[in-house]
Amino acid sequence: MGTKNSRLQGFYNLPPLQRLELVRSFDGLNESDIQALHGSSITLTIDRADKMIENVIGMFNLPTGVATNFQINGRDVLIPMVVEEPSIVAGASYAARMVRAGGGFQTSSTESLMIGQVQLVQVADPERVQETILAHRGDILKLANAQSRSLIALGGGARDVEVQTFPTSPMGPMVVVHLVVDCLDAMGANAINSMCEAIAPLLEMLTGGRAYLRILSNLSDRRLARARAVVPPAALERNGIRGEEVAEGIMWAYSFAAVDPYRATTHNKGIMNGIDPVLIATGNDWRAVEAGAHAYAARSGRYTSLSVWERDEAGNLVGTLEMPLAVGIVGGATKVHPTAQAALKLLGVRSARELAEICVCAGLASNLAAMRALATEGIQCGHMGLHARQIALAAGATGNLVDEVARRMVEERVIKPARAEELLTELRGA
Ligand code: MEV
């Protein structure tokens, strides 16, 4: 029986193998899952990799960390994160602890509806084809649904047809048909693209036009995940700064992102810092989610913050994040990559929607961690220790020397490759 408690105190200070033992005790994972997460044995064989993409010559490794302290809809969750940037896993875990003090994250999501687009040009009467296309809605849906038997068998598939007309464009007028598809637990790109390609000839026949592009839209604004977090001011207290003061600083940080696209871009990057690592760990298409996120952030016509922060009557800080999250737990790399399979098991998700909801919590947590640091001691303070370790590693430090060289550089506030090399020579000679 596992512990199922993500509040793993002292996890940060353990060596990797002991951390892995604690992850094992979180239950549901067998030995091969543990090995896949650890990456000690070859988890992705070159043969498998060679089937995933083209011109394969090898494999690329990244660290897998585990974010702790997350409580989502009352359930404790350990979140695997694959990422190269220091402080992201620590920041998300720290923020999740603050949110935990306010009752944890609450989430919801829409159905997994995605849009496929078929572009039609040289349509004789663009304004009138809408009627013709919609009059054949049933035939279009039937043809689309004939392309993906498995999705239909599970209750998903093409649900609706919509028509948009663009009277002008650099090349002239065009009609764009939207096919709305319920992708259930798949990300859905393959199914949607096949459907779009299949219905294009029928649309050409109905409109007398010519179909060019037949592809999904990554602005998946009907496939949204939402998270809400309440942080009591007491949980924000740190290094002698009162919680209320930190909350005030965070509200100014959010306000900055709300009004200024230059700041909103960085603020949203901080949100994606929490999401992309989960997408990578679970074998999902992070470029698709990135594209959708930023387009959604500009949906009002002006690019702004994806998250919203406010204070409730009790003085708690309340954060919400709603954004498109087109993720899958079946098909693609989620199925082929053993570590992705183990990561999904560790997360304990049974649907793509549950995974999307966890992602959005990780995003909100990263956002909170970044704003808290920025509004108080600054981002460099937390970064410095880990950055110094990377410089020490790059200078050739191994074992205990990594921490020792890093510690000294932070103490001296000189974190430079040349200083790391000097310290290394000095310590090796000692
Ligand atoms: C760095 O990876 C992310 C931050 O820049 C996000 C932010 O500024 O909110 C710290």
PDB file of N, CA and C and ligand atoms in Angstrom, residues 85 263 266-267 269-270 273 370 374 379, ligand 1:
ATOM      1  N   GLU A  85      15.863  23.541 -17.148  1.00  0.00           N
ATOM      2  CA  GLU A  85      16.071  24.802 -16.423  1.00  0.00           C
ATOM      3  C   GLU A  85      16.021  24.624 -14.906  1.00  0.00           C
ATOM      4  N   ARG A 263       5.510  42.326 -20.661  1.00  0.00           N
ATOM      5  CA  ARG A 263       5.574  41.595 -19.397  1.00  0.00           C
ATOM      6  C   ARG A 263       4.725  40.309 -19.482  1.00  0.00           C
ATOM      7  N   THR A 266       6.512  37.222 -20.774  1.00  0.00           N
ATOM      8  CA  THR A 266       7.431  36.588 -19.817  1.00  0.00           C
ATOM      9  C   THR A 266       6.635  35.891 -18.708  1.00  0.00           C
ATOM     10  N   HIS A 267       5.573  36.547 -18.279  1.00  0.00           N
ATOM     11  CA  HIS A 267       4.679  35.985 -17.254  1.00  0.00           C
ATOM     12  C   HIS A 267       4.114  34.640 -17.762  1.00  0.00           C
ATOM     13  N   LYS A 269       5.403  32.824 -20.115  1.00  0.00           N
ATOM     14  CA  LYS A 269       6.519  31.876 -20.248  1.00  0.00           C
ATOM     15  C   LYS A 269       6.699  31.160 -18.912  1.00  0.00           C
ATOM     16  N   GLY A 270       6.550  31.923 -17.820  1.00  0.00           N
ATOM     17  CA  GLY A 270       6.659  31.333 -16.487  1.00  0.00           C
ATOM     18  C   GLY A 270       5.566  30.297 -16.241  1.00  0.00           C
ATOM     19  N   ASN A 273       6.559  27.253 -18.095  1.00  0.00           N
ATOM     20  CA  ASN A 273       7.654  26.575 -17.389  1.00  0.00           C
ATOM     21  C   ASN A 273       7.130  25.391 -16.587  1.00  0.00           C
ATOM     22  N   ALA A 370       7.106  32.157  -9.550  1.00  0.00           N
ATOM     23  CA  ALA A 370       7.885  33.202 -10.230  1.00  0.00           C
ATOM     24  C   ALA A 370       7.488  34.581  -9.716  1.00  0.00           C
ATOM     25  N   LEU A 374       9.863  37.212  -7.858  1.00  0.00           N
ATOM     26  CA  LEU A 374      10.105  38.495  -8.517  1.00  0.00           C
ATOM     27  C   LEU A 374       9.682  39.672  -7.646  1.00  0.00           C
ATOM     28  N   ILE A 379      14.528  37.064  -8.809  1.00  0.00           N
ATOM     29  CA  ILE A 379      14.617  35.710  -9.345  1.00  0.00           C
ATOM     30  C   ILE A 379      16.024  35.131  -9.254  1.00  0.00           C
TER      31      ILE A 379
HETATM   32  C1  MEV B   1      12.050  32.203 -16.141  1.00  0.00           C
HETATM   33  O1  MEV B   1      12.200  30.954 -16.795  1.00  0.00           O
HETATM   34  C2  MEV B   1      10.590  32.515 -15.938  1.00  0.00           C
HETATM   35  C3  MEV B   1      10.279  33.892 -15.363  1.00  0.00           C
HETATM   36  O2  MEV B   1      10.872  34.890 -16.169  1.00  0.00           O
HETATM   37  C4  MEV B   1       8.772  34.043 -15.344  1.00  0.00           C
HETATM   38  C5  MEV B   1       8.300  35.417 -14.929  1.00  0.00           C
HETATM   39  O3  MEV B   1       9.028  36.385 -15.149  1.00  0.00           O
HETATM   40  O4  MEV B   1       7.164  35.485 -14.438  1.00  0.00           O
HETATM   41  C6  MEV B   1      10.863  34.056 -13.991  1.00  0.00           C
END
